[in-house]
XYZ file of N, CA, C and O in Angstrom:
320
model
N 65.767 81.066 -117.815
C 66.327 81.037 -116.513
C 67.975 80.665 -116.940
O 68.646 81.061 -116.232
N 68.158 79.455 -117.637
C 69.345 78.992 -118.154
C 70.304 80.090 -118.572
O 71.478 80.448 -118.197
N 69.673 81.027 -119.600
C 70.366 81.976 -120.020
C 70.699 83.169 -118.874
O 71.806 83.717 -118.932
N 69.808 83.426 -118.157
C 69.888 84.527 -117.138
C 71.047 84.080 -116.040
O 71.917 84.928 -115.715
N 71.226 82.728 -115.794
C 72.212 82.308 -114.786
C 73.714 82.639 -115.449
O 74.463 82.745 -114.948
N 73.690 82.176 -116.862
C 74.776 82.176 -117.770
C 75.465 83.708 -117.857
O 76.357 83.925 -117.744
N 74.584 84.595 -117.921
C 74.780 86.092 -118.204
C 75.024 86.891 -116.965
O 75.769 87.875 -116.922
N 74.575 86.358 -115.818
C 74.823 86.999 -114.630
C 75.960 87.324 -114.090
O 76.440 88.330 -113.707
N 76.964 86.140 -114.308
C 78.475 86.503 -113.757
C 78.922 87.755 -114.691
O 79.901 88.576 -114.238
N 78.619 87.759 -116.069
C 79.132 89.016 -116.562
C 78.436 90.190 -116.513
O 79.330 91.086 -116.304
N 77.323 90.243 -115.790
C 76.740 91.460 -115.410
C 77.468 91.880 -114.060
O 77.691 93.138 -113.880
N 77.891 90.996 -113.187
C 78.466 91.129 -112.050
C 80.161 91.850 -112.203
O 80.582 92.875 -111.774
N 80.572 91.008 -113.277
C 82.181 91.751 -113.517
C 81.906 93.082 -114.285
O 82.672 93.981 -113.806
N 80.929 93.522 -115.003
C 80.625 94.941 -115.781
C 80.299 95.625 -114.344
O 80.785 96.846 -114.421
N 79.562 95.462 -113.448
C 79.385 96.224 -112.289
C 80.772 96.350 -111.397
O 80.929 97.445 -111.001
N 81.590 95.470 -111.369
C 82.868 95.818 -110.764
C 83.874 96.367 -111.412
O 84.510 97.099 -111.075
N 83.399 96.487 -112.771
C 84.497 97.372 -113.862
C 84.193 98.898 -113.225
O 85.042 99.761 -113.078
N 82.741 99.044 -112.987
C 82.319 100.441 -112.860
C 82.797 101.107 -111.550
O 83.233 102.159 -111.539
N 82.811 100.182 -110.442
C 83.014 100.689 -109.219
C 83.465 99.490 -108.243
O 82.340 99.165 -107.733
N 84.536 99.110 -107.967
C 84.868 98.146 -106.985
C 86.311 98.214 -106.669
O 87.031 98.763 -107.342
N 86.526 97.550 -105.332
C 87.627 97.651 -104.990
C 88.300 95.828 -104.920
O 89.237 95.787 -104.064
N 87.498 95.203 -105.539
C 88.040 93.795 -105.548
C 86.839 92.884 -106.381
O 86.021 93.472 -106.863
N 87.556 91.791 -106.519
C 86.561 90.832 -107.196
C 87.231 90.577 -108.847
O 88.306 91.056 -109.171
N 86.541 89.847 -109.624
C 87.267 89.513 -110.877
C 86.964 90.433 -111.720
O 88.137 90.624 -112.542
N 86.013 91.397 -112.040
C 86.220 92.729 -112.826
C 87.323 93.746 -112.289
O 87.846 94.079 -113.288
N 87.430 93.757 -111.169
C 88.546 94.755 -110.642
C 89.959 94.026 -111.141
O 90.911 94.833 -111.631
N 90.059 92.660 -110.924
C 91.235 91.922 -111.314
C 91.518 92.177 -112.612
O 92.669 92.430 -113.184
N 90.414 92.358 -113.532
C 90.796 92.210 -115.143
C 91.113 93.666 -115.249
O 92.144 93.999 -116.252
N 90.767 94.680 -114.557
C 91.121 96.108 -114.987
C 92.253 96.191 -114.473
O 93.129 96.951 -115.036
N 92.637 95.471 -113.371
C 93.748 95.832 -112.733
C 95.010 95.150 -113.785
O 96.274 95.602 -114.081
N 94.888 93.949 -114.057
C 95.624 93.220 -115.123
C 95.835 94.108 -116.324
O 96.888 94.079 -116.955
N 94.827 94.724 -116.892
C 94.925 95.393 -118.233
C 95.667 96.732 -117.852
O 96.530 96.762 -118.998
N 95.734 97.339 -117.070
C 96.333 98.597 -116.844
C 98.012 98.324 -116.416
O 98.713 99.083 -117.062
N 98.134 96.923 -116.165
C 99.698 96.684 -116.013
C 100.204 95.601 -117.086
O 101.037 95.107 -116.817
N 99.463 95.769 -118.106
C 99.726 94.900 -119.264
C 100.094 93.369 -118.985
O 101.076 92.774 -119.560
N 99.345 92.829 -117.901
C 99.390 91.424 -117.672
C 98.429 90.612 -118.348
O 97.339 90.261 -117.822
N 98.891 90.002 -119.630
C 97.881 89.758 -120.261
C 97.607 88.110 -119.993
O 96.653 87.689 -119.901
N 98.542 87.556 -119.140
C 98.035 86.043 -118.798
C 97.198 86.060 -117.573
O 96.341 85.209 -117.688
N 97.392 87.105 -116.595
C 96.399 87.300 -115.611
C 94.847 87.755 -116.266
O 93.931 87.289 -115.677
N 95.001 88.429 -117.229
C 93.777 89.073 -117.778
C 92.886 87.675 -118.550
O 91.657 87.644 -118.301
N 93.733 86.629 -119.043
C 93.187 85.685 -119.778
C 92.719 84.672 -118.854
O 91.838 84.005 -118.840
N 93.596 84.414 -117.690
C 93.244 83.888 -116.729
C 91.659 84.084 -115.881
O 90.985 83.252 -115.642
N 91.510 85.476 -115.737
C 90.322 85.853 -115.228
C 89.304 85.724 -116.202
O 88.157 85.152 -115.669
N 89.519 85.689 -117.514
C 88.353 85.527 -118.443
C 88.149 84.144 -118.606
O 86.997 83.844 -118.708
N 88.873 83.145 -118.295
C 88.658 81.859 -118.402
C 87.923 81.584 -117.141
O 87.018 80.711 -117.135
N 88.149 82.019 -115.982
C 87.598 81.877 -115.050
C 85.967 82.377 -114.948
O 85.114 81.414 -114.866
N 85.788 83.621 -115.595
C 84.621 83.738 -115.615
C 83.734 83.213 -117.090
O 82.613 82.795 -116.622
N 84.314 82.496 -117.740
C 83.632 81.868 -118.531
C 83.320 80.244 -117.887
O 82.304 79.777 -118.291
N 84.104 79.654 -117.228
C 83.995 78.589 -116.452
C 82.909 78.658 -115.304
O 81.918 77.991 -115.352
N 82.583 79.794 -114.813
C 81.846 80.211 -114.004
C 80.440 80.160 -114.580
O 79.304 79.669 -114.156
N 80.358 80.824 -115.603
C 78.935 80.992 -116.432
C 78.663 79.838 -117.133
O 77.299 79.459 -116.884
N 79.516 78.967 -117.459
C 79.223 77.629 -118.155
C 78.776 76.620 -116.804
O 77.459 76.005 -116.949
N 79.149 76.624 -115.806
C 78.692 75.763 -114.665
C 77.492 76.367 -114.199
O 76.812 75.517 -113.792
N 77.142 77.648 -113.959
C 76.017 78.095 -113.555
C 74.747 77.601 -114.637
O 73.777 77.085 -114.226
N 75.004 77.555 -115.925
C 74.264 77.267 -116.905
C 73.726 75.853 -116.877
O 72.624 75.446 -116.653
N 74.898 75.040 -116.622
C 74.573 73.492 -116.627
C 74.095 73.313 -115.103
O 73.160 72.383 -115.299
N 74.455 74.001 -113.995
C 73.912 73.646 -112.776
C 72.160 73.936 -112.777
O 71.129 73.099 -112.423
N 71.699 75.029 -113.241
C 70.466 75.363 -113.677
C 69.540 74.384 -114.529
O 68.532 74.297 -114.501
N 70.137 74.035 -115.575
C 69.936 73.140 -116.497
C 69.404 71.867 -116.026
O 68.244 71.248 -115.999
N 70.248 71.265 -115.284
C 70.216 70.224 -114.038
C 68.999 70.248 -113.304
O 68.081 69.330 -113.168
N 69.084 71.533 -112.714
C 67.907 71.574 -111.748
C 66.343 71.780 -112.525
O 65.335 70.898 -111.942
N 66.377 72.346 -113.797
C 65.128 72.329 -114.438
C 64.667 71.247 -114.760
O 63.494 70.750 -115.019
N 65.544 70.060 -115.346
C 65.215 68.878 -115.721
C 64.699 68.135 -114.548
O 63.968 67.187 -114.630
N 65.041 68.046 -113.390
C 64.865 67.540 -112.361
C 63.238 68.005 -111.931
O 62.483 67.228 -111.138
N 63.353 69.259 -111.789
C 62.061 70.065 -111.340
C 60.842 69.584 -112.436
O 59.597 69.684 -111.861
N 61.340 69.552 -113.755
C 60.006 69.437 -114.841
C 60.424 67.940 -115.426
O 60.646 68.260 -116.870
N 60.193 66.772 -114.980
C 60.104 65.646 -115.446
C 59.270 65.465 -116.682
O 59.517 64.467 -117.548
N 58.009 66.081 -116.665
C 57.259 65.701 -117.611
C 57.358 66.496 -119.017
O 56.641 66.371 -119.807
N 58.362 67.619 -118.986
C 58.759 68.330 -120.235
C 59.353 67.436 -121.276
O 60.315 66.480 -120.732
N 58.844 67.470 -122.307
C 59.140 66.572 -123.482
C 60.543 67.262 -124.270
O 60.849 68.565 -124.228
N 61.332 66.540 -124.437
C 62.639 67.249 -125.503
C 62.082 67.637 -126.951
O 61.023 66.855 -127.380
N 62.498 68.482 -127.376
C 62.374 69.148 -128.727
C 63.161 68.609 -129.830
O 62.928 68.770 -130.837
N 64.109 67.640 -129.241
C 64.854 67.104 -130.240
C 64.180 66.073 -131.245
O 63.574 65.054 -130.557
N 64.058 66.157 -132.448
C 63.283 65.054 -133.387
C 63.882 63.723 -133.224
O 63.007 62.751 -133.411
N 64.928 63.597 -132.803
C 65.565 62.217 -132.750
C 65.010 61.201 -131.367
O 64.827 59.907 -131.554
N 64.462 62.079 -130.484
C 63.952 61.411 -129.153
C 62.354 61.406 -129.356
O 61.876 60.675 -128.465
N 61.836 62.122 -130.304
C 60.302 61.862 -130.075
C 60.062 60.648 -130.898
O 60.432 60.173 -131.822
N 58.811 60.237 -130.255
C 58.338 58.904 -131.032
C 56.885 59.287 -131.381
O 56.322 59.941 -131.042
N 56.689 58.350 -132.430
C 55.331 58.601 -132.922
C 54.252 57.662 -132.000
O 54.310 56.461 -131.695
N 53.277 58.304 -131.545
C 52.002 57.859 -130.822
C 50.795 57.714 -131.446
O 50.474 58.369 -132.219
């Protein structure tokens, strides 16, 4: 679920590349066609930030929804 939430914005942008008259994907294509590299990188940074925020948000929700799930980190496991 975490990975799907992080990859979903990328899928939306690809969909906007194929056929759209607005959105982040359209903005990236528009900037690329007019050699506006700064606008292209700004859109890419916004896309990365959105994907990261969605990943962290879903991760936090999953941790709250499943408090019984143990960590797989060996440093946090105790011998019982």
